């Protein structure tokens, strides 16, 4: 997870989106072809139970203007419509100079979600100048040198960077590399679709978990009381590759720093402490849900990666996908790890000790940025699939690629697929054709699944879920 800052902080999520209105729920085969051939990543979609307070529905496509209003300015995604309607309704009040400007300001307030983003003074001086400024302040005001404690505080203040208003949080969910490779390289469109479906379902589980355990805000002077909210307001963006152009299926879930309190209906900022505390657990929820979904859908088996460090949690890869195959499509990770160990060695030489956990995380972020390549020309998913299969064949041969096809186990996608729950009105009727109901939602059927999974509200429901919509049924969680 990382913070999304107000202003232009959201642009990296939208800059690689494919041009055109490419749907994610395919009503016709032409829609699927358009998705496969569109250059760039697919458009983002709305998700979260908090959308009920904004007249939006899970699965709706996100417009650039909506992102600018919500994440750039802290306003309703439909702020322009709200402001125009307010001005039209109050046009009769324009009677003297200044009335129009005052009504325009009121219109902005009507479209704003809570208080405006705070504005902070930007820090431009370097560390040494900021440190000496703090020391000189003590010398001038008190006529003495700083104490050791004051020197530590001066260093702390000098190390602080410019404050920026937090517009949201970017949570990234991604399967293990072997699963991304299965999605990228398998010759069966059905198998690739099932991997994507499992990923979508796992993301849904993780965000549902976050809504139940971290979607809170604080009220009262100084925020002493934590209260429940109507849920998160978020946007999901699917990305297909990493900075080195390798298969890396992942989803950015941009959670807006605005939630609606159930106590009074007012919009406030998220209580960030539970959200930060629970992200690791949410990642584990995603991992577990993804493994279970993919096993059920494709019959894959799992193995522990042989090169997992003893002090780290084990990484489970799909059995049959060799480590050498994974490594060949993991140059991005290899570069980050190599740079990270260089930074750790430099830290030990400079400080005479190993970095603590917080410093390790900072060094890892630095290594990520130091090795980040500039994004290349946007390609379609079809072009990427063809390129990845060609790279694999060049490195390991056609026989290895043929062997790779067998890792999908029993290939349950070929013989059976779960039909969408008939109670879910958001699943297009065309996607239900050929489904054979077995008396319970989420099972049966013999027809080929759509080329990719419908997103979020139409994720294939689990047998225990009464409706396919897993985002609008959140009830307040008592604490």
Short mmCIF file of C-alpha atoms in Angstrom, two decimals:
data_model
loop_
_atom_site.label_atom_id
_atom_site.label_comp_id
_atom_site.label_asym_id
_atom_site.label_seq_id
_atom_site.Cartn_x
_atom_site.Cartn_y
_atom_site.Cartn_z
CA UNK A 1 0.00 0.00 0.00
CA UNK A 2 1.13 3.54 -0.70
CA UNK A 3 -0.48 6.93 -0.35
CA UNK A 4 -2.09 8.80 -3.23
CA UNK A 5 -1.54 12.52 -2.78
CA UNK A 6 -4.05 15.19 -3.70
CA UNK A 7 -3.66 17.03 -6.98
CA UNK A 8 -2.09 14.92 -9.71
CA UNK A 9 -1.16 11.92 -7.55
CA UNK A 10 -3.75 9.69 -9.27
CA UNK A 11 -2.51 10.22 -12.82
CA UNK A 12 -0.18 7.19 -12.86
CA UNK A 13 -3.29 5.00 -12.61
CA UNK A 14 -5.00 6.51 -15.65
CA UNK A 15 -2.10 7.32 -17.97
CA UNK A 16 -1.78 3.73 -19.26
CA UNK A 17 -5.50 3.05 -19.73
CA UNK A 18 -6.43 2.01 -23.24
CA UNK A 19 -8.19 4.62 -25.33
CA UNK A 20 -11.83 4.06 -26.05
CA UNK A 21 -14.70 2.65 -24.06
CA UNK A 22 -13.72 -1.02 -23.81
CA UNK A 23 -16.27 -2.93 -21.69
CA UNK A 24 -15.25 -5.50 -19.10
CA UNK A 25 -18.58 -7.32 -19.16
CA UNK A 26 -18.88 -8.77 -22.64
CA UNK A 27 -22.35 -8.89 -24.16
CA UNK A 28 -21.04 -9.91 -27.57
CA UNK A 29 -17.99 -11.58 -29.05
CA UNK A 30 -17.06 -8.22 -30.59
CA UNK A 31 -16.73 -6.77 -27.08
CA UNK A 32 -14.27 -9.50 -26.16
CA UNK A 33 -12.23 -8.92 -29.31
CA UNK A 34 -12.11 -5.19 -28.56
CA UNK A 35 -10.86 -5.90 -25.03
CA UNK A 36 -8.17 -8.26 -26.34
CA UNK A 37 -6.99 -5.86 -29.05
CA UNK A 38 -7.18 -2.54 -27.17
CA UNK A 39 -3.75 -1.04 -26.62
CA UNK A 40 -2.99 -0.33 -22.98
CA UNK A 41 -4.70 -1.42 -19.80
CA UNK A 42 -8.51 -1.61 -19.47
CA UNK A 43 -10.44 1.30 -17.94
CA UNK A 44 -10.90 1.38 -14.19
CA UNK A 45 -14.20 0.50 -12.53
CA UNK A 46 -15.89 1.62 -9.33
CA UNK A 47 -16.17 -0.66 -6.34
CA UNK A 48 -17.03 -0.48 -2.66
CA UNK A 49 -20.13 -0.30 -0.50
CA UNK A 50 -19.62 3.45 -0.03
CA UNK A 51 -20.77 4.06 -3.60
CA UNK A 52 -24.38 3.99 -2.41
CA UNK A 53 -23.94 7.52 -1.11
CA UNK A 54 -22.64 8.77 -4.46
CA UNK A 55 -25.25 7.42 -6.90
CA UNK A 56 -22.69 5.05 -8.40
CA UNK A 57 -22.78 1.28 -8.86
CA UNK A 58 -20.00 -1.30 -8.54
CA UNK A 59 -18.70 -2.14 -11.98
CA UNK A 60 -19.40 1.27 -13.53
CA UNK A 61 -16.55 2.50 -15.70
CA UNK A 62 -14.47 5.35 -14.27
CA UNK A 63 -14.07 8.57 -16.23
CA UNK A 64 -10.94 10.73 -16.09
CA UNK A 65 -13.02 13.66 -14.83
CA UNK A 66 -14.37 11.55 -11.96
CA UNK A 67 -10.85 10.63 -10.85
CA UNK A 68 -9.81 14.28 -10.98
CA UNK A 69 -12.71 15.42 -8.83
CA UNK A 70 -12.46 12.63 -6.23
CA UNK A 71 -8.71 12.08 -5.89
CA UNK A 72 -7.52 15.43 -7.17
CA UNK A 73 -9.91 17.77 -5.38
CA UNK A 74 -11.77 15.74 -2.73
CA UNK A 75 -15.15 16.26 -4.40
CA UNK A 76 -17.96 14.01 -5.57
CA UNK A 77 -17.09 12.12 -8.76
CA UNK A 78 -20.11 13.82 -10.38
CA UNK A 79 -19.15 17.22 -8.99
CA UNK A 80 -19.69 19.03 -12.28
CA UNK A 81 -23.29 17.85 -12.49
CA UNK A 82 -23.95 18.80 -8.86
CA UNK A 83 -22.43 22.26 -9.31
CA UNK A 84 -24.32 22.93 -12.53
CA UNK A 85 -27.59 21.85 -10.92
CA UNK A 86 -26.98 24.05 -7.87
CA UNK A 87 -26.24 27.11 -9.99
CA UNK A 88 -29.33 26.53 -12.12
CA UNK A 89 -31.54 26.12 -9.05
CA UNK A 90 -30.20 29.35 -7.52
CA UNK A 91 -29.98 31.50 -10.64
CA UNK A 92 -32.89 33.63 -9.37
CA UNK A 93 -30.67 34.83 -6.50
CA UNK A 94 -28.31 36.68 -8.85
CA UNK A 95 -29.45 40.27 -8.39
CA UNK A 96 -26.34 42.34 -7.78
CA UNK A 97 -22.56 42.18 -8.44
CA UNK A 98 -20.90 39.40 -6.50
CA UNK A 99 -23.99 37.16 -6.25
CA UNK A 100 -22.86 34.88 -9.06
CA UNK A 101 -19.43 34.38 -7.47
CA UNK A 102 -20.97 33.62 -4.08
CA UNK A 103 -23.37 31.07 -5.56
CA UNK A 104 -20.46 29.45 -7.43
CA UNK A 105 -18.62 29.05 -4.12
CA UNK A 106 -21.72 27.52 -2.56
CA UNK A 107 -21.96 25.12 -5.49
CA UNK A 108 -18.40 23.96 -4.87
CA UNK A 109 -19.20 23.32 -1.21
CA UNK A 110 -22.31 21.35 -2.23
CA UNK A 111 -20.17 19.07 -4.40
CA UNK A 112 -17.36 18.62 -1.88
CA UNK A 113 -17.06 15.48 0.25
CA UNK A 114 -16.38 16.85 3.71
CA UNK A 115 -13.65 19.37 4.32
CA UNK A 116 -11.35 20.46 1.49
CA UNK A 117 -7.88 18.96 1.27
CA UNK A 118 -5.47 20.88 3.54
CA UNK A 119 -2.69 22.88 1.92
CA UNK A 120 0.81 22.74 3.38
CA UNK A 121 3.82 24.96 2.96
CA UNK A 122 6.33 23.27 0.70
CA UNK A 123 9.81 22.56 2.07
CA UNK A 124 12.50 23.49 -0.41
CA UNK A 125 15.68 23.64 1.71
CA UNK A 126 17.93 20.58 1.95
CA UNK A 127 18.48 18.56 5.12
CA UNK A 128 21.62 20.39 6.30
CA UNK A 129 19.99 23.81 5.94
CA UNK A 130 16.85 22.70 7.80
CA UNK A 131 18.96 21.18 10.61
CA UNK A 132 21.09 24.29 11.09
CA UNK A 133 17.98 26.43 11.05
CA UNK A 134 16.62 24.47 14.04
CA UNK A 135 19.95 24.78 15.92
CA UNK A 136 20.23 28.51 15.19
CA UNK A 137 16.71 29.00 16.53
CA UNK A 138 17.78 27.64 19.92
CA UNK A 139 20.96 29.77 19.94
CA UNK A 140 19.09 32.96 19.11
CA UNK A 141 16.04 32.44 21.31
CA UNK A 142 17.76 30.96 24.38
CA UNK A 143 21.38 32.07 24.04
CA UNK A 144 22.82 28.59 24.54
CA UNK A 145 23.80 25.51 22.61
CA UNK A 146 21.27 22.70 22.06
CA UNK A 147 21.09 19.74 24.41
CA UNK A 148 21.49 16.17 23.06
CA UNK A 149 17.71 15.79 23.17
CA UNK A 150 17.21 19.01 21.24
CA UNK A 151 19.75 17.89 18.66
CA UNK A 152 17.81 14.65 18.15
CA UNK A 153 14.60 16.64 17.75
CA UNK A 154 16.33 19.01 15.29
CA UNK A 155 17.44 16.04 13.19
CA UNK A 156 13.91 14.64 13.27
CA UNK A 157 12.38 17.93 12.14
CA UNK A 158 15.03 18.38 9.44
CA UNK A 159 14.35 14.90 8.07
CA UNK A 160 10.66 15.60 7.56
CA UNK A 161 9.69 16.18 3.97
CA UNK A 162 6.99 18.47 2.71
CA UNK A 163 3.56 17.47 3.92
CA UNK A 164 1.00 16.63 1.27
CA UNK A 165 -2.70 16.01 1.59
CA UNK A 166 -3.57 12.32 1.31
CA UNK A 167 -6.34 11.77 -1.25
CA UNK A 168 -6.37 7.98 -0.98
CA UNK A 169 -4.45 4.75 -0.71
CA UNK A 170 -3.26 2.48 -3.50
CA UNK A 171 -3.42 -1.21 -2.62
CA UNK A 172 -1.93 -3.60 -5.16
CA UNK A 173 -3.07 -7.22 -5.39
CA UNK A 174 -1.14 -9.69 -7.54
CA UNK A 175 -0.89 -13.48 -7.78
CA UNK A 176 2.43 -15.30 -7.64
CA UNK A 177 4.55 -15.27 -10.78
CA UNK A 178 3.66 -18.83 -11.80
CA UNK A 179 -0.03 -17.86 -11.86
CA UNK A 180 0.70 -14.75 -13.93
CA UNK A 181 2.61 -16.95 -16.34
CA UNK A 182 -0.29 -19.41 -16.55
CA UNK A 183 -2.58 -16.48 -17.39
CA UNK A 184 -0.08 -15.10 -19.92
CA UNK A 185 1.25 -18.21 -21.67
CA UNK A 186 -1.38 -20.94 -21.68
CA UNK A 187 -2.78 -21.64 -25.14
CA UNK A 188 -6.34 -22.09 -23.86
CA UNK A 189 -8.38 -18.92 -23.58
CA UNK A 190 -10.60 -20.77 -21.11
CA UNK A 191 -7.69 -21.43 -18.75
CA UNK A 192 -6.48 -17.85 -18.98
CA UNK A 193 -10.00 -16.61 -18.24
CA UNK A 194 -10.24 -18.85 -15.18
CA UNK A 195 -6.98 -17.44 -13.78
CA UNK A 196 -8.33 -13.91 -14.21
CA UNK A 197 -11.62 -14.93 -12.65
CA UNK A 198 -9.84 -16.39 -9.62
CA UNK A 199 -7.81 -13.19 -9.27
CA UNK A 200 -10.94 -11.01 -9.40
CA UNK A 201 -12.69 -13.17 -6.81
CA UNK A 202 -9.66 -13.00 -4.49
CA UNK A 203 -9.50 -9.20 -4.79
CA UNK A 204 -13.20 -9.10 -3.93
CA UNK A 205 -12.55 -11.17 -0.79
CA UNK A 206 -9.68 -8.91 0.28
CA UNK A 207 -11.61 -5.67 -0.16
CA UNK A 208 -14.61 -7.19 1.60
CA UNK A 209 -12.29 -7.99 4.50
CA UNK A 210 -10.99 -4.40 4.53
CA UNK A 211 -14.53 -3.03 4.58
CA UNK A 212 -15.42 -5.18 7.56
CA UNK A 213 -12.31 -4.45 9.61
CA UNK A 214 -10.78 -1.13 8.50
CA UNK A 215 -13.47 1.13 6.99
CA UNK A 216 -13.75 3.49 9.97
CA UNK A 217 -13.55 7.22 10.60
CA UNK A 218 -13.13 9.37 13.69
CA UNK A 219 -15.50 12.03 15.06
CA UNK A 220 -15.40 14.69 17.75
CA UNK A 221 -12.84 17.39 18.58
CA UNK A 222 -9.47 15.76 17.94
CA UNK A 223 -11.18 12.57 16.73
CA UNK A 224 -11.50 10.67 20.02
CA UNK A 225 -14.32 8.37 18.87
CA UNK A 226 -13.99 5.76 16.12
CA UNK A 227 -17.24 5.10 14.27
CA UNK A 228 -18.35 2.80 11.49
CA UNK A 229 -18.98 3.95 7.94
CA UNK A 230 -21.08 2.89 4.98
CA UNK A 231 -18.03 1.31 3.37
CA UNK A 232 -15.17 2.20 1.05
CA UNK A 233 -15.23 4.21 -2.15
CA UNK A 234 -12.62 2.78 -4.47
CA UNK A 235 -11.55 2.28 -8.07
CA UNK A 236 -9.91 -0.84 -9.52
CA UNK A 237 -7.41 -0.75 -12.38
CA UNK A 238 -6.12 -3.96 -13.97
CA UNK A 239 -2.54 -3.94 -15.23
CA UNK A 240 -1.00 -6.71 -17.30
CA UNK A 241 2.79 -6.38 -17.10
CA UNK A 242 5.65 -4.93 -15.06
CA UNK A 243 8.12 -2.19 -15.95
CA UNK A 244 10.29 -4.71 -17.78
CA UNK A 245 7.40 -5.87 -19.97
CA UNK A 246 7.08 -9.25 -18.23
CA UNK A 247 3.80 -10.98 -17.30
CA UNK A 248 2.53 -9.45 -14.07
CA UNK A 249 -1.23 -9.60 -13.68
CA UNK A 250 -2.13 -7.19 -10.89
CA UNK A 251 -4.89 -4.85 -9.79
CA UNK A 252 -4.50 -1.40 -8.27
CA UNK A 253 -7.33 -0.72 -5.84
CA UNK A 254 -7.33 3.03 -5.24
CA UNK A 255 -9.27 3.65 -2.01
CA UNK A 256 -10.50 7.24 -1.68
CA UNK A 257 -9.71 8.96 1.62
CA UNK A 258 -13.39 9.76 2.04
CA UNK A 259 -15.97 7.67 3.91
CA UNK A 260 -19.52 8.38 5.05
CA UNK A 261 -20.13 7.94 8.79
CA UNK A 262 -23.20 5.89 9.70
CA UNK A 263 -23.83 8.11 12.74
CA UNK A 264 -24.65 11.34 10.90
CA UNK A 265 -24.11 10.67 7.18
CA UNK A 266 -21.27 13.19 6.95
CA UNK A 267 -18.23 12.55 4.77
CA UNK A 268 -14.91 12.36 6.61
CA UNK A 269 -11.42 10.98 6.11
CA UNK A 270 -10.57 7.34 6.78
CA UNK A 271 -9.04 6.41 10.12
CA UNK A 272 -5.73 5.38 8.56
CA UNK A 273 -4.32 3.45 11.49
CA UNK A 274 -6.52 0.33 11.13
CA UNK A 275 -6.02 0.42 7.37
CA UNK A 276 -2.23 0.49 7.67
CA UNK A 277 -2.29 -2.16 10.38
CA UNK A 278 -4.42 -4.62 8.42
CA UNK A 279 -2.94 -4.45 4.92
CA UNK A 280 -0.60 -7.42 5.46
CA UNK A 281 -3.54 -9.52 6.63
CA UNK A 282 -5.62 -8.37 3.66
CA UNK A 283 -2.79 -9.54 1.40
CA UNK A 284 -2.88 -12.94 3.09
CA UNK A 285 -6.65 -13.07 2.58
CA UNK A 286 -6.09 -12.42 -1.13
CA UNK A 287 -3.37 -15.09 -1.40
CA UNK A 288 -5.44 -17.75 0.34
CA UNK A 289 -8.59 -16.94 -1.63
CA UNK A 290 -6.70 -16.98 -4.92
CA UNK A 291 -5.11 -20.38 -4.28
CA UNK A 292 -8.44 -21.86 -3.25
CA UNK A 293 -10.26 -20.39 -6.27
CA UNK A 294 -7.64 -21.49 -8.78
CA UNK A 295 -7.45 -24.99 -7.32
CA UNK A 296 -11.22 -25.34 -7.51
CA UNK A 297 -11.42 -23.96 -11.03
CA UNK A 298 -8.43 -25.63 -12.70
CA UNK A 299 -7.35 -28.40 -10.33
CA UNK A 300 -3.83 -26.98 -9.99
CA UNK A 301 -1.53 -28.15 -7.20
CA UNK A 302 0.90 -26.00 -5.25
CA UNK A 303 4.52 -26.26 -4.14
CA UNK A 304 6.72 -24.15 -1.92
CA UNK A 305 9.26 -22.09 -3.83
CA UNK A 306 12.69 -23.57 -3.19
CA UNK A 307 14.54 -20.25 -2.96
CA UNK A 308 12.32 -18.71 -0.25
CA UNK A 309 14.41 -17.18 2.54
CA UNK A 310 14.16 -18.96 5.89
CA UNK A 311 13.14 -15.73 7.69
CA UNK A 312 10.35 -14.98 5.21
CA UNK A 313 6.89 -16.41 4.76
CA UNK A 314 6.86 -19.30 2.25
CA UNK A 315 5.85 -18.50 -1.31
CA UNK A 316 3.54 -21.04 -2.92
CA UNK A 317 3.89 -21.48 -6.68
CA UNK A 318 1.87 -23.66 -9.03
CA UNK A 319 3.33 -27.16 -9.15
CA UNK A 320 4.84 -27.94 -12.53
CA UNK A 321 6.07 -24.39 -13.20
CA UNK A 322 9.84 -24.67 -12.82
CA UNK A 323 11.89 -22.15 -10.87
CA UNK A 324 14.02 -21.46 -13.94
CA UNK A 325 10.90 -20.52 -15.90
CA UNK A 326 9.77 -18.21 -13.12
CA UNK A 327 13.20 -16.61 -12.83
CA UNK A 328 13.37 -15.96 -16.56
CA UNK A 329 10.25 -13.78 -16.32
CA UNK A 330 11.25 -12.12 -13.03
CA UNK A 331 14.06 -9.77 -14.06
CA UNK A 332 12.20 -6.87 -12.47
CA UNK A 333 12.19 -8.57 -9.09
CA UNK A 334 15.77 -9.78 -9.48
CA UNK A 335 16.91 -6.22 -10.15
CA UNK A 336 15.07 -4.88 -7.12
CA UNK A 337 16.52 -7.57 -4.83
CA UNK A 338 20.05 -6.96 -6.09
CA UNK A 339 19.74 -3.21 -5.54
CA UNK A 340 18.16 -3.77 -2.10
CA UNK A 341 21.12 -5.79 -0.86
CA UNK A 342 23.46 -3.10 -2.15
CA UNK A 343 21.56 -0.49 -0.10
CA UNK A 344 21.61 -2.73 3.00
CA UNK A 345 25.38 -3.16 2.67
CA UNK A 346 25.83 0.62 2.33
CA UNK A 347 23.68 1.15 5.42
CA UNK A 348 25.76 -1.29 7.48
CA UNK A 349 28.98 0.40 6.39
CA UNK A 350 27.63 3.83 7.29
CA UNK A 351 25.98 2.95 10.63
CA UNK A 352 27.86 -0.12 11.84
CA UNK A 353 24.64 -2.12 12.28
CA UNK A 354 21.88 -3.77 10.31
CA UNK A 355 18.77 -1.73 9.47
CA UNK A 356 15.63 -2.21 11.54
CA UNK A 357 12.33 -3.33 10.01
CA UNK A 358 11.13 0.21 9.23
CA UNK A 359 14.44 1.04 7.53
CA UNK A 360 14.34 -2.22 5.60
CA UNK A 361 10.96 -1.24 4.16
CA UNK A 362 12.30 2.19 3.22
CA UNK A 363 15.34 0.63 1.53
CA UNK A 364 13.05 -1.74 -0.37
CA UNK A 365 11.01 1.21 -1.65
CA UNK A 366 14.22 2.97 -2.66
CA UNK A 367 15.41 -0.13 -4.51
CA UNK A 368 12.09 -0.28 -6.33
CA UNK A 369 12.39 3.32 -7.50
CA UNK A 370 16.11 3.05 -8.36
CA UNK A 371 15.48 0.15 -10.74
CA UNK A 372 12.24 1.37 -12.29
CA UNK A 373 12.33 1.64 -16.07
CA UNK A 374 10.34 4.08 -18.11
CA UNK A 375 7.15 2.52 -19.43
CA UNK A 376 7.30 1.42 -23.04
CA UNK A 377 4.76 1.86 -25.80
CA UNK A 378 1.34 0.55 -24.81
CA UNK A 379 0.49 -2.84 -26.33
CA UNK A 380 -2.70 -4.83 -26.52
CA UNK A 381 -3.18 -7.97 -24.43
CA UNK A 382 -3.14 -9.99 -27.64
CA UNK A 383 0.26 -8.56 -28.61
CA UNK A 384 1.62 -9.19 -25.12
CA UNK A 385 0.42 -12.81 -25.10
CA UNK A 386 2.08 -13.48 -28.45
CA UNK A 387 5.34 -11.82 -27.35
CA UNK A 388 5.47 -13.72 -24.06
CA UNK A 389 4.87 -17.08 -25.71
CA UNK A 390 7.58 -16.29 -28.25
CA UNK A 391 10.05 -15.36 -25.50
CA UNK A 392 9.31 -18.56 -23.59
CA UNK A 393 9.77 -20.71 -26.69
CA UNK A 394 13.05 -18.98 -27.58
CA UNK A 395 14.45 -19.58 -24.11
CA UNK A 396 13.23 -23.08 -23.34
CA UNK A 397 11.95 -24.58 -26.60
CA UNK A 398 8.61 -25.69 -27.95
CA UNK A 399 8.62 -28.87 -25.85
CA UNK A 400 8.85 -26.84 -22.65
CA UNK A 401 5.90 -24.71 -23.75
CA UNK A 402 3.92 -27.86 -24.45
CA UNK A 403 4.80 -29.14 -20.99
CA UNK A 404 3.73 -25.85 -19.50
CA UNK A 405 0.20 -26.42 -20.78
CA UNK A 406 -0.20 -29.42 -18.47
CA UNK A 407 0.17 -27.49 -15.19
CA UNK A 408 -3.54 -26.65 -15.19
CA UNK A 409 -4.25 -30.05 -13.64
CA UNK A 410 -7.58 -31.54 -14.58
CA UNK A 411 -8.47 -28.41 -16.54
CA UNK A 412 -11.87 -28.24 -14.94
CA UNK A 413 -12.60 -25.14 -17.01
CA UNK A 414 -12.89 -27.38 -20.08
CA UNK A 415 -15.56 -29.63 -18.62
CA UNK A 416 -17.47 -27.45 -16.20
CA UNK A 417 -17.81 -23.85 -15.20
CA UNK A 418 -19.79 -22.15 -12.51
CA UNK A 419 -22.79 -20.36 -13.87
CA UNK A 420 -23.54 -16.91 -12.52
CA UNK A 421 -26.17 -16.76 -9.85
CA UNK A 422 -29.53 -16.18 -11.49
CA UNK A 423 -30.33 -13.64 -8.75
CA UNK A 424 -27.55 -11.36 -9.99
CA UNK A 425 -29.23 -8.94 -12.39
CA UNK A 426 -25.88 -7.37 -13.34
CA UNK A 427 -24.66 -10.44 -15.25
CA UNK A 428 -25.59 -10.09 -18.94
CA UNK A 429 -28.05 -12.69 -20.14
CA UNK A 430 -25.71 -13.55 -22.99
CA UNK A 431 -23.15 -14.80 -20.43
CA UNK A 432 -25.68 -17.29 -19.02
CA UNK A 433 -26.20 -19.14 -22.30
CA UNK A 434 -25.23 -22.76 -22.11
CA UNK A 435 -25.21 -22.83 -18.29
CA UNK A 436 -26.83 -25.89 -16.76
CA UNK A 437 -28.13 -25.19 -13.27
CA UNK A 438 -27.56 -27.83 -10.59
CA UNK A 439 -29.88 -26.35 -8.01
CA UNK A 440 -27.36 -24.15 -6.20
CA UNK A 441 -25.69 -20.96 -7.38
CA UNK A 442 -22.22 -21.05 -8.78
CA UNK A 443 -22.06 -24.58 -10.23
CA UNK A 444 -22.69 -26.49 -13.41
CA UNK A 445 -22.67 -25.53 -17.06
CA UNK A 446 -20.74 -26.76 -20.08
CA UNK A 447 -20.33 -23.73 -22.32
CA UNK A 448 -17.13 -21.77 -22.71
CA UNK A 449 -16.71 -18.95 -20.15
CA UNK A 450 -16.40 -15.35 -21.25
CA UNK A 451 -12.87 -14.37 -22.39
CA UNK A 452 -12.30 -12.52 -19.15
CA UNK A 453 -14.08 -12.26 -15.85
CA UNK A 454 -16.79 -9.66 -15.37
CA UNK A 455 -15.54 -7.45 -12.60
CA UNK A 456 -16.39 -7.35 -8.91
CA UNK A 457 -20.18 -7.20 -8.65
CA UNK A 458 -20.43 -10.00 -11.18
CA UNK A 459 -17.59 -12.19 -9.94
CA UNK A 460 -18.73 -15.81 -9.97
CA UNK A 461 -20.44 -16.17 -6.60
CA UNK A 462 -19.41 -18.79 -4.09
CA UNK A 463 -22.02 -21.38 -3.13
CA UNK A 464 -22.47 -19.68 0.24
CA UNK A 465 -23.01 -16.24 -1.25
CA UNK A 466 -26.69 -15.45 -1.92
CA UNK A 467 -25.93 -12.85 -4.56
CA UNK A 468 -23.23 -12.19 -7.10
CA UNK A 469 -22.84 -8.62 -5.84
CA UNK A 470 -20.26 -8.76 -3.09
CA UNK A 471 -19.85 -5.03 -2.70
CA UNK A 472 -23.21 -3.55 -1.79
CA UNK A 473 -24.36 -5.88 0.99
CA UNK A 474 -22.07 -4.69 3.74
CA UNK A 475 -23.65 -4.25 7.13
CA UNK A 476 -22.03 -2.19 9.91
CA UNK A 477 -19.65 -4.28 11.95
CA UNK A 478 -20.13 -3.89 15.72
CA UNK A 479 -17.01 -3.52 17.80
#
